Short mmCIF file of C-alpha atoms and ligand atoms in Angstrom, two decimals:
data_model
loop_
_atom_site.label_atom_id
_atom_site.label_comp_id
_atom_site.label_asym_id
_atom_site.label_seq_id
_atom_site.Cartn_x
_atom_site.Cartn_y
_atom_site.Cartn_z
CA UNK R 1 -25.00 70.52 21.69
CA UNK R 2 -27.48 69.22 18.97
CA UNK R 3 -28.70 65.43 19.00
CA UNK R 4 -31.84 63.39 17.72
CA UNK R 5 -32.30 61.55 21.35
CA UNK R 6 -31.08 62.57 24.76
CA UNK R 7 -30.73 60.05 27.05
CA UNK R 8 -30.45 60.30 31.01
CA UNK R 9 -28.93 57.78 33.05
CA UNK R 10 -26.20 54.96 31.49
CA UNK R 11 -27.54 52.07 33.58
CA UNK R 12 -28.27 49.24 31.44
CA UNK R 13 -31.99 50.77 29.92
CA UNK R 14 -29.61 53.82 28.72
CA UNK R 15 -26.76 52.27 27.48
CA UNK R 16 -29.05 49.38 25.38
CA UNK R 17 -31.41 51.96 24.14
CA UNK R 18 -28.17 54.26 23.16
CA UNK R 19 -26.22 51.26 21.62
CA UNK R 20 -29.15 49.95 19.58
CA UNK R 21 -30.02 53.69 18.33
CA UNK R 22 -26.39 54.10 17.47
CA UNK R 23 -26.37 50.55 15.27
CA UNK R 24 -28.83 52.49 13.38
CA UNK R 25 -27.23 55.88 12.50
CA UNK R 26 -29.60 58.01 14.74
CA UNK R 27 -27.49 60.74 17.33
CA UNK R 28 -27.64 60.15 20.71
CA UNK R 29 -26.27 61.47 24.13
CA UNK R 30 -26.05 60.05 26.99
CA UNK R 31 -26.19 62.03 30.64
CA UNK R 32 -24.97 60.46 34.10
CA UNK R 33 -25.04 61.68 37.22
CA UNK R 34 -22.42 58.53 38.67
CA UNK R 35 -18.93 57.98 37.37
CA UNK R 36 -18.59 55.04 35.65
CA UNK R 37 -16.80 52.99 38.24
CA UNK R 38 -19.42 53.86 40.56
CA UNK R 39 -22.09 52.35 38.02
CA UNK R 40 -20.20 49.70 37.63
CA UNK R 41 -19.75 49.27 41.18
CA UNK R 42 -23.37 48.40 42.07
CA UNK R 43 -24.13 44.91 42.64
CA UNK R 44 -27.88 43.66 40.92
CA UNK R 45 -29.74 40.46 40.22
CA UNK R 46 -28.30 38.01 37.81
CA UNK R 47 -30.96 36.13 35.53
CA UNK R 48 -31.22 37.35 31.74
CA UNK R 49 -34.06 36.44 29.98
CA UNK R 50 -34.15 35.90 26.42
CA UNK R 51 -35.12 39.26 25.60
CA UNK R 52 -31.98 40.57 27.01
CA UNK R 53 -29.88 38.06 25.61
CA UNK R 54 -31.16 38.73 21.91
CA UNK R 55 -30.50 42.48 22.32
CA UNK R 56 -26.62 41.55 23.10
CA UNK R 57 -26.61 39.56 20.11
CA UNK R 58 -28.16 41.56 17.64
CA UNK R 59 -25.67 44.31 19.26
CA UNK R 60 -22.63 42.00 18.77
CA UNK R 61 -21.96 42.30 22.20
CA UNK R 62 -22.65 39.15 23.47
CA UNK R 63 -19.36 37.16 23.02
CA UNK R 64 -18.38 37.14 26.98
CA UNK R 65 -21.92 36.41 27.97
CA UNK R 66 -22.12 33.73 25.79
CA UNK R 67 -18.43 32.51 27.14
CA UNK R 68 -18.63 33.14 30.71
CA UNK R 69 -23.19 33.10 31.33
CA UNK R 70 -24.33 29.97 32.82
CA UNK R 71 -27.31 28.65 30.63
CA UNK R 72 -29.90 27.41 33.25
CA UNK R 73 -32.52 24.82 32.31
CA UNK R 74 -34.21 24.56 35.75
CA UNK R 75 -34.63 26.12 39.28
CA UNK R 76 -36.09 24.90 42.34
CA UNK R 77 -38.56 26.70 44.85
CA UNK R 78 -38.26 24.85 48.31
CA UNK R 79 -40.81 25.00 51.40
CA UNK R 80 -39.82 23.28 54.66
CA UNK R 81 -39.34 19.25 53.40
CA UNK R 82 -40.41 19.68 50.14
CA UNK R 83 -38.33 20.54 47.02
CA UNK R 84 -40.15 21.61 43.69
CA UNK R 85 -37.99 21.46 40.82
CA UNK R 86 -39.36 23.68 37.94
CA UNK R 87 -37.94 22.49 34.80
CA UNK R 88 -37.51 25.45 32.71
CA UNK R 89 -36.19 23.38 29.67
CA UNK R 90 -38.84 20.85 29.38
CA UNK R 91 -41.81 22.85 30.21
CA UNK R 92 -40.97 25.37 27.43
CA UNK R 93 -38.02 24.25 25.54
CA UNK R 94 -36.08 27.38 26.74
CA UNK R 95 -33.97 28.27 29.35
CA UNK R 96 -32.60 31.62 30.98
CA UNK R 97 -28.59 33.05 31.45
CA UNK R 98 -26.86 33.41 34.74
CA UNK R 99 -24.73 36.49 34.41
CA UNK R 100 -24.35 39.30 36.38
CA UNK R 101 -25.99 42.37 35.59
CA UNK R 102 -23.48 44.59 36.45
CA UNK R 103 -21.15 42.52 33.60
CA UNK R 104 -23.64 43.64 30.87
CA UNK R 105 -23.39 46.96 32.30
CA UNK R 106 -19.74 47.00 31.71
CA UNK R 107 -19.94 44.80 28.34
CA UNK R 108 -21.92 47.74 26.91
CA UNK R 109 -19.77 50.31 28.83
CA UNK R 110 -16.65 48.80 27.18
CA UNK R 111 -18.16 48.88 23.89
CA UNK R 112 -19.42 53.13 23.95
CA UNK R 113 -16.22 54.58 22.56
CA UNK R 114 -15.65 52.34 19.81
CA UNK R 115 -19.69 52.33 18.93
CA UNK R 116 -19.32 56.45 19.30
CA UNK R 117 -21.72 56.03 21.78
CA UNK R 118 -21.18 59.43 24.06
CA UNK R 119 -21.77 58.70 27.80
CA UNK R 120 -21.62 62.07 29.62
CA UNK R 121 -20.47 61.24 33.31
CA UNK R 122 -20.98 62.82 36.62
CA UNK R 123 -22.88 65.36 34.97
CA UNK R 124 -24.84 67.37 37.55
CA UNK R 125 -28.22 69.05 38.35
CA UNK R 126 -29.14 67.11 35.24
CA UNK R 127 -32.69 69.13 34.21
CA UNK R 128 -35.40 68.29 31.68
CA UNK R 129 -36.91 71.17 29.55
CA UNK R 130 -39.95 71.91 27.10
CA UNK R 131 -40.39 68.04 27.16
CA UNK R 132 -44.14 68.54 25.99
CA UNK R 133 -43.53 69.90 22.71
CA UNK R 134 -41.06 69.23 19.60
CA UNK R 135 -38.13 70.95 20.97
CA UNK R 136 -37.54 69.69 24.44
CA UNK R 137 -33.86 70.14 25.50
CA UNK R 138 -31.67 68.63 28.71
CA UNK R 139 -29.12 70.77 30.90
CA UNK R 140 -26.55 69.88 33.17
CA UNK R 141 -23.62 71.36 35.13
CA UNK R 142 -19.99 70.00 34.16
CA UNK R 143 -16.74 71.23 35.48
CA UNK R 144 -18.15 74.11 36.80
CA UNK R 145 -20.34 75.39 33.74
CA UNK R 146 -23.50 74.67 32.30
CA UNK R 147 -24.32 72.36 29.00
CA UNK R 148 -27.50 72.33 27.21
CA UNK R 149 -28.86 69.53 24.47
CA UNK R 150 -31.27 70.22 22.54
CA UNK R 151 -32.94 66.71 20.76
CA UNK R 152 -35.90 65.95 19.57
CA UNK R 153 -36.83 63.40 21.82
CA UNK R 154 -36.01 62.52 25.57
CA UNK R 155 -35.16 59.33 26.71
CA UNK R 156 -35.22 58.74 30.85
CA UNK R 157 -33.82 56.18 31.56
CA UNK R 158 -32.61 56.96 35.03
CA UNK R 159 -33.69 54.68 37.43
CA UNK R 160 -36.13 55.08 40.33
CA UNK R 161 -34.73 58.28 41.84
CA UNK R 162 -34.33 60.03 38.72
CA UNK R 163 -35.74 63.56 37.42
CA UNK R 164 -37.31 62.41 34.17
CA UNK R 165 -41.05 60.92 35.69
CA UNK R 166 -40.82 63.92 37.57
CA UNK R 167 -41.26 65.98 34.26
CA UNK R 168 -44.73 64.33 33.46
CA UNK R 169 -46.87 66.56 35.39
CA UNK R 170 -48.91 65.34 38.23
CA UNK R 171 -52.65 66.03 36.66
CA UNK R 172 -51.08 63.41 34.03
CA UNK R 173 -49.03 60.38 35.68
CA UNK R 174 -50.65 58.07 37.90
CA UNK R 175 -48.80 55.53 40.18
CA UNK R 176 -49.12 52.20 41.52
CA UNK R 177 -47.88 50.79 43.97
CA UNK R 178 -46.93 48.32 47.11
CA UNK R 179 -44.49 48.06 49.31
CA UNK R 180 -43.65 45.00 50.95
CA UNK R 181 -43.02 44.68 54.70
CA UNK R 182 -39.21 43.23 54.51
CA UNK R 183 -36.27 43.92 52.40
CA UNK R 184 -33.88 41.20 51.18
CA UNK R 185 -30.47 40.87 52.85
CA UNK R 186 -27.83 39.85 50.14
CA UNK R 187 -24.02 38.70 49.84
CA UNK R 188 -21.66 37.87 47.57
CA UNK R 189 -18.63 35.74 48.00
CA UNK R 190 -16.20 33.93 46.46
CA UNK R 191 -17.47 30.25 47.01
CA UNK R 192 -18.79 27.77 45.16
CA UNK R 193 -22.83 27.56 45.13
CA UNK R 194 -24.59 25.28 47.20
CA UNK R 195 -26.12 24.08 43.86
CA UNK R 196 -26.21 23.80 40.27
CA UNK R 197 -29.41 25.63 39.80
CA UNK R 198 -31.33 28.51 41.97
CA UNK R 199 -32.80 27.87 45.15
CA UNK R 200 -35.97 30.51 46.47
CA UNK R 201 -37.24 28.88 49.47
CA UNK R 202 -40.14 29.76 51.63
CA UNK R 203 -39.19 28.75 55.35
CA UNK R 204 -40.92 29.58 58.82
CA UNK R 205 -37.83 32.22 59.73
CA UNK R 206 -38.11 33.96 56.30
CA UNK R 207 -37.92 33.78 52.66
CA UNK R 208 -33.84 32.59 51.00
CA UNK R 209 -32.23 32.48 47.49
CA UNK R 210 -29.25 30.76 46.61
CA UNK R 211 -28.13 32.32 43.62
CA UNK R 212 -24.79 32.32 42.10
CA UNK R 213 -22.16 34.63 38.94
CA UNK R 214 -20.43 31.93 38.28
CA UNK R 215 -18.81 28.38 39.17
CA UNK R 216 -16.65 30.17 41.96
CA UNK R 217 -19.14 32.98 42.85
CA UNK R 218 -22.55 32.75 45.18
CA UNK R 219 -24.99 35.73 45.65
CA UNK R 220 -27.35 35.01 48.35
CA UNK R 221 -30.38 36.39 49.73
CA UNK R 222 -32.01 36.37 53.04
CA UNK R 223 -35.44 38.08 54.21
CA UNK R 224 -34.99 40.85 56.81
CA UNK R 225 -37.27 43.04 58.76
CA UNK R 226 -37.17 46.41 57.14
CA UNK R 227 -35.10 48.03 60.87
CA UNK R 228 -32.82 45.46 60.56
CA UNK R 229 -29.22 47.08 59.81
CA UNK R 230 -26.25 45.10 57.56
CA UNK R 231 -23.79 45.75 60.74
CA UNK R 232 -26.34 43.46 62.51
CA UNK R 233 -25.34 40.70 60.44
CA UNK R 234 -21.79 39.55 60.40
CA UNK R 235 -21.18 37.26 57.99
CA UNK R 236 -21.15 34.04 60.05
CA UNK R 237 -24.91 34.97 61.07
CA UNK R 238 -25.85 35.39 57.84
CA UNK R 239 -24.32 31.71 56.46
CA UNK R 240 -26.06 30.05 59.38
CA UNK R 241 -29.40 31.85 58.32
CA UNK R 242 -29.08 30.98 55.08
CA UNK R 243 -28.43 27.04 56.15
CA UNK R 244 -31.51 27.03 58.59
CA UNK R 245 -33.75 28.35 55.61
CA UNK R 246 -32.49 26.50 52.53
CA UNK R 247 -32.78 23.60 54.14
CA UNK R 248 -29.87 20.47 54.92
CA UNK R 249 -29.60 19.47 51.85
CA UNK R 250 -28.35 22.60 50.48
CA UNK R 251 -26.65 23.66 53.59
CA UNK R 252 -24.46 20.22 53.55
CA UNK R 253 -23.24 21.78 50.12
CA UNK R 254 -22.83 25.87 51.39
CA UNK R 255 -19.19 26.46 51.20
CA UNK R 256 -18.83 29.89 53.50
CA UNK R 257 -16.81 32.91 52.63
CA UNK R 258 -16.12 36.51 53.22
CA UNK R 259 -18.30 38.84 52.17
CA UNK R 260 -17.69 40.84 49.02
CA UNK R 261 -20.50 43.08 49.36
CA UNK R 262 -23.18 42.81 51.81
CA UNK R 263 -26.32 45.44 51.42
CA UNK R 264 -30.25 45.34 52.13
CA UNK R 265 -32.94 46.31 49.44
CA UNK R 266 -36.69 47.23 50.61
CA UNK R 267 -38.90 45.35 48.43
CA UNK R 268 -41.26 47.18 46.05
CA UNK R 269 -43.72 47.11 43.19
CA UNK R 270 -44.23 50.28 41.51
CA UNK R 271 -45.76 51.42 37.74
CA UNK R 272 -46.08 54.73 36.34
CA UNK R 273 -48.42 55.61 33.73
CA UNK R 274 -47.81 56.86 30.81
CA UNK R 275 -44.51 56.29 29.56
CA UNK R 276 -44.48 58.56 27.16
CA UNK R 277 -45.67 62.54 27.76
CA UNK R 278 -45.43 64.59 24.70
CA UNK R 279 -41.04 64.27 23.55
CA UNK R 280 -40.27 62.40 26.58
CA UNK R 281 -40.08 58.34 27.08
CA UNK R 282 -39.55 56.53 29.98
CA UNK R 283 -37.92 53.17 30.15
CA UNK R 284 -36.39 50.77 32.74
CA UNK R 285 -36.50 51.70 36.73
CA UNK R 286 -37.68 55.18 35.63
CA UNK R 287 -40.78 53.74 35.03
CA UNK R 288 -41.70 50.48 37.20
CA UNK R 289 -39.72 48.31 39.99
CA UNK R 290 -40.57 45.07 40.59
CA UNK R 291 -39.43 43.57 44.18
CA UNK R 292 -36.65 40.54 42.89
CA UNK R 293 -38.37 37.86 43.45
CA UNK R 294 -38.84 36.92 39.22
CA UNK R 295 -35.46 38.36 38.43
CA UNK R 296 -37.44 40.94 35.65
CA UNK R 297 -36.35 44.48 37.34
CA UNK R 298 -33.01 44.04 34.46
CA UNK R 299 -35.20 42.52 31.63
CA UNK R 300 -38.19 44.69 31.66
CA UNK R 301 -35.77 47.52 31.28
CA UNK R 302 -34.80 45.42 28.10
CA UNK R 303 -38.52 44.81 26.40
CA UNK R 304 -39.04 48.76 26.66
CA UNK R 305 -35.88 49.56 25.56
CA UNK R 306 -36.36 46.94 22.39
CA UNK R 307 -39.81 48.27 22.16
CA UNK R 308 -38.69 52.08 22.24
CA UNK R 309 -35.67 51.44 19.65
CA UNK R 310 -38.17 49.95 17.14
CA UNK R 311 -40.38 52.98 17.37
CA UNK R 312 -37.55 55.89 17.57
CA UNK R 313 -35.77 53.75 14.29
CA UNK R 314 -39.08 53.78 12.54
CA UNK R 315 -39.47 57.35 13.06
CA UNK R 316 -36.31 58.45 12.02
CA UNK R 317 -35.90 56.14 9.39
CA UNK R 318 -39.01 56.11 8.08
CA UNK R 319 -41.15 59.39 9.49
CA UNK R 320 -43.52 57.21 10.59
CA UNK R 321 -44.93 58.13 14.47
CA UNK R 322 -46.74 54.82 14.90
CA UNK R 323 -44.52 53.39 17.58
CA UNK R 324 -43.99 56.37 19.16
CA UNK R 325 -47.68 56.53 19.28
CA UNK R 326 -48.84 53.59 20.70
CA UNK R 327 -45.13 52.84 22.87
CA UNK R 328 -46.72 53.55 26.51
CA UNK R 329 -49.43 50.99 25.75
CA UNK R 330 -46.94 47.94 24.13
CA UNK R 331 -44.62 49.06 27.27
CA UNK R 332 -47.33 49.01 29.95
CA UNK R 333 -49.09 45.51 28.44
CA UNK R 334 -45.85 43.90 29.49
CA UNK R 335 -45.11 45.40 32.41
CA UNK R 336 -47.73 44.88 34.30
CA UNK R 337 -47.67 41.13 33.44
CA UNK R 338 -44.07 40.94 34.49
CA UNK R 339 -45.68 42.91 38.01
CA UNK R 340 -48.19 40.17 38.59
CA UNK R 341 -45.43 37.58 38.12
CA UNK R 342 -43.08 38.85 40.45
CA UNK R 343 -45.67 39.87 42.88
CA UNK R 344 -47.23 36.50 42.98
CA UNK R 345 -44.22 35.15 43.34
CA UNK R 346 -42.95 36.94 46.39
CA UNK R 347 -46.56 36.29 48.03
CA UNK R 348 -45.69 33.01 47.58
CA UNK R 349 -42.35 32.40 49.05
CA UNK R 350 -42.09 34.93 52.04
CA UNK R 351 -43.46 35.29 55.49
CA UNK R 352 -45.85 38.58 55.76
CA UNK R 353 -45.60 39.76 59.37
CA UNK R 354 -49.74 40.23 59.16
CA UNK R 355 -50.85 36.85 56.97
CA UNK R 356 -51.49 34.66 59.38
CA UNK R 357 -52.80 30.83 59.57
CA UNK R 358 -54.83 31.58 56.66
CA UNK R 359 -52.37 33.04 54.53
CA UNK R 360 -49.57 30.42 55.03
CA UNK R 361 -52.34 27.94 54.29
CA UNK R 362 -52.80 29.71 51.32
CA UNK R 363 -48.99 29.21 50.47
CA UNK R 364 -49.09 25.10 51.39
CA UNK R 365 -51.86 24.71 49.13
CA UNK R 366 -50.40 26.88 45.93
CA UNK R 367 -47.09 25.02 46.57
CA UNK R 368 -48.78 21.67 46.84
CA UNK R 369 -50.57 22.55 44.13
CA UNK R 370 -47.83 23.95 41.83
CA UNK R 371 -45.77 20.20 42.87
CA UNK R 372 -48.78 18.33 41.46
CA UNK R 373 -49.49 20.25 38.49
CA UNK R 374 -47.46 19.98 35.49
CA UNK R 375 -50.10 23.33 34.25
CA UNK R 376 -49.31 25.14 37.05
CA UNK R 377 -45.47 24.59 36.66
CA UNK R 378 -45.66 25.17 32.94
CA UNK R 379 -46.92 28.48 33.75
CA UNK R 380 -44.72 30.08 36.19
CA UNK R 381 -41.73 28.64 33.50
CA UNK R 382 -43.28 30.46 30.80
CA UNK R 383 -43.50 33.59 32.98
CA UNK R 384 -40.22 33.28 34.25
CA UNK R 385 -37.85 32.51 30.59
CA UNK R 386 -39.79 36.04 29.95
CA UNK R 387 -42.72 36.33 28.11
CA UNK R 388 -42.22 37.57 24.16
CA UNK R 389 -42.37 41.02 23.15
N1 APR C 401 -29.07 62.53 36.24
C1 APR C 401 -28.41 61.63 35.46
N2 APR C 401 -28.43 60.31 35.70
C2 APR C 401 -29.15 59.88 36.72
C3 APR C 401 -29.88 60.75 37.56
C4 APR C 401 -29.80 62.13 37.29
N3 APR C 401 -30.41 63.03 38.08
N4 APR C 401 -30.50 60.03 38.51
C5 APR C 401 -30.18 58.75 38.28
N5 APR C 401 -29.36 58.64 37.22
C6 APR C 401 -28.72 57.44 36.69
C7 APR C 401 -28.25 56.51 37.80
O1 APR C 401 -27.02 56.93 38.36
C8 APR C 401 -28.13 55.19 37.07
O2 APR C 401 -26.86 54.95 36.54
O3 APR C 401 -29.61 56.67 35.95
C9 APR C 401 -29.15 55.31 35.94
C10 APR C 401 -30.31 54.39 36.12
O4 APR C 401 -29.87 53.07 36.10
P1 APR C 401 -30.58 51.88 36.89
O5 APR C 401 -31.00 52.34 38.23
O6 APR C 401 -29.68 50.72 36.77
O7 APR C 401 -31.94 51.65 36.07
P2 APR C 401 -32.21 50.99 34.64
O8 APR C 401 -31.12 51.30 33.68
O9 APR C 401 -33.61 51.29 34.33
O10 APR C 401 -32.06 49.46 34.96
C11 APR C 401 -33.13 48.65 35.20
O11 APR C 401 -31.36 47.34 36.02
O12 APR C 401 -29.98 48.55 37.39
C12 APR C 401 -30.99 47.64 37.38
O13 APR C 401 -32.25 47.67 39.42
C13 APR C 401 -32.25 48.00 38.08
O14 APR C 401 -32.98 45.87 37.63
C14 APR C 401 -33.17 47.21 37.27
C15 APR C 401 -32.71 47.41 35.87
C1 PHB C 402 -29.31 37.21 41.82
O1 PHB C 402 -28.54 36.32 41.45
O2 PHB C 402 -28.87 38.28 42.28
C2 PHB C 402 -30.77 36.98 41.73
C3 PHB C 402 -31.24 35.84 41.11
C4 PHB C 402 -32.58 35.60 41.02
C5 PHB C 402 -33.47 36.52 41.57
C6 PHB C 402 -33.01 37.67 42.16
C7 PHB C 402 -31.65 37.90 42.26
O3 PHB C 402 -34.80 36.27 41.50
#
């Protein structure tokens, strides 16, 4: 098989970047290791910036989103007694989308065959070839046999574990990272949420979110101990957590349910550099993870993808290499702002195991600080409606 751009991996980074290459005539394939249902299956944060929202739009895939998203103009961060509302809408005039990431997942999923987007699934041993030259090339095993694609460019888009930042040799890539000392405990259930907006609140047993899909679904969060196991949390334990931490105002509204899904994530922030290595890009998960805290992991996928589409467009388009050029720098810039937001933020609102009196005094006086400040709210809005691209 020929093509202009492989891609590998259909989470959301794959399918935007294929979708938005497609609107533009260029040849793409996509490669996935997962089934579709089992893409679809995975439960992720919920809060679409702007930039995400635009690329559904200028898509034409944003009809259900714009139906069924919540439009939020406000959330609140909460520490013991006191309750800071940060309001989104008046400190910037914008505000940010509740909807699930999974649904744009499937919104773009839905839309492939019609778009003649190609999505390759459960392709296996997916391997990355010649990706320093012109004439780099992708196989996979299928049914028993092996497929090759030849493109002229790479995309890898697949997520954390995937092989593509494993093709950038090591006397080239460079990492980043920190790993955080908890993980976040989450569930979903069919309830109504304790509250219109979003809750993150910083308590003495451990950090909380009250987050919600929709007017009859809550997703909530809980800080764990990295050992701790989901079978040691029945659901009941878990609702009375969540009431001790968010406080009684918002535990006077909790309506409990079953679970729907129940899981723990370790918390993380990680950056790769470069993105790009000769014919081979890396955008989304591939590239960076950013622990939850900001809601970003979902939109910075979207800002390289937008930046990415822009540059492979102009290339094929126009034969101009500009884009592709200077991609890994436009990328990064963002990225690592997007890093010091969420990281901030989660020093902020959770209990570190080694911080100490001086650390949680550290914490009072940012949050007292943040509740007095209309300059210090004004700024963590701006950060977190996503700054532009
Ligand atoms: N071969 C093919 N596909 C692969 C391989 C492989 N060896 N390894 C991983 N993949 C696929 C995964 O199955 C997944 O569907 O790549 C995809 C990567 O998707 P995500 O992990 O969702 O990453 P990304 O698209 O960058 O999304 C970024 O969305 O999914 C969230 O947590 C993620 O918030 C982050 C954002
Ligand atoms: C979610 O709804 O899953 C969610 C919301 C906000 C976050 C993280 C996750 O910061």
């Amino acid at each position: 098989m020929k093509t202009d751009v492989a891609i590998i991996g259909a989470g959301p980074a794959g399918l935007l970047l294929g979708h938005l290459l497609r609107q533009q005539g260029i040849d793409v394939v996509v490669v996935e290791r997962q089934s579709a249902d089992y893409v679809l299956g995975r439960i992720r944060a919920g809060v679409l910036e702007k930039v995400t929202v635009d690329l559904m739009k200028q898509l034409d895939l944003s009809d259900r989103m714009m139906k069924e998203g919540l439009p939020h103009e406000g959330f609140y961060l909460a520490d013991g007694e006191k309750l800071i509302h940060i309001n989104i809408a008046e400190l910037t005039g914008s505000s940010v989308m509740v909807y699930g990431q999974t649904e744009v997942t499937r919104d773009l999923m839905d839309a492939s065959k019609s778009r003649g987007l190609e999505v390759i699934y459960k392709a296996g041993d997916v391997a990355l070839h010649d990706v320093a030259g012109n004439s780099p090339y992708v196989t996979y095993q299928k049914d028993g046999q092996e497929h090759r694609i030849d493109a002229r460019f790479i995309a890898g888009c697949d997520g954390f574990h995937g092989p593509s930042r494993k093709a950038i040799p090591d006397t080239v890539g460079k990492t980043f990272e920190r790993v955080y000392p908890f993980g976040w405990l989450g569930i979903l259930a069919d309830v109504p949420p304790c509250n219109h907006e979003l809750i993150y609140a910083n308590h003495s047993n451990g950090f909380a979110l009250a987050s919600m899909r929709s007017s009859t679904r809550s997703r909530y969060y809980i800080q764990v101990p990295l050992d701790e196991k989901v079978e040691d949390w029945p659901d009941d334990r878990i609702w009375d957590e969540l009431a001790v931490r968010l406080g009684p105002d918002a535990a006077a509204n909790m309506t409990r349910g079953t679970a729907l899904e129940k899981s723990i994530a370790p918390l993380r922030s990680f950056v790769f550099e470069p993105m790009r290595y000769g014919s081979l890009f890396l955008a989304g998960d591939a590239a960076h993870i950013v622990p939850p805290t900001g809601a970003k992991g979902l939109n910075l996928a979207s800002s390289d993808v937008a930046y990415l589409s822009r540059a492979l467009i102009q290339f094929f388009k126009n034969g101009n290499s500009e884009g592709i050029e200077t991609y890994s720098d436009t990328a990064l810039a963002r990225v690592w702002k997007s890093e010091r937001f969420s990281w901030s933020l989660t020093q902020l609102m959770h209990r570190f195991p080694d911080d100490g009196a001086f650390g949680r005094r550290m914490q009072v006086a940012e949050l007292d600080y943040i509740a007095s400040s209309e300059a210090a709210r004004k700024s963590i809005a701006e950060n977190y409606i996503g700054l532009p691209l």
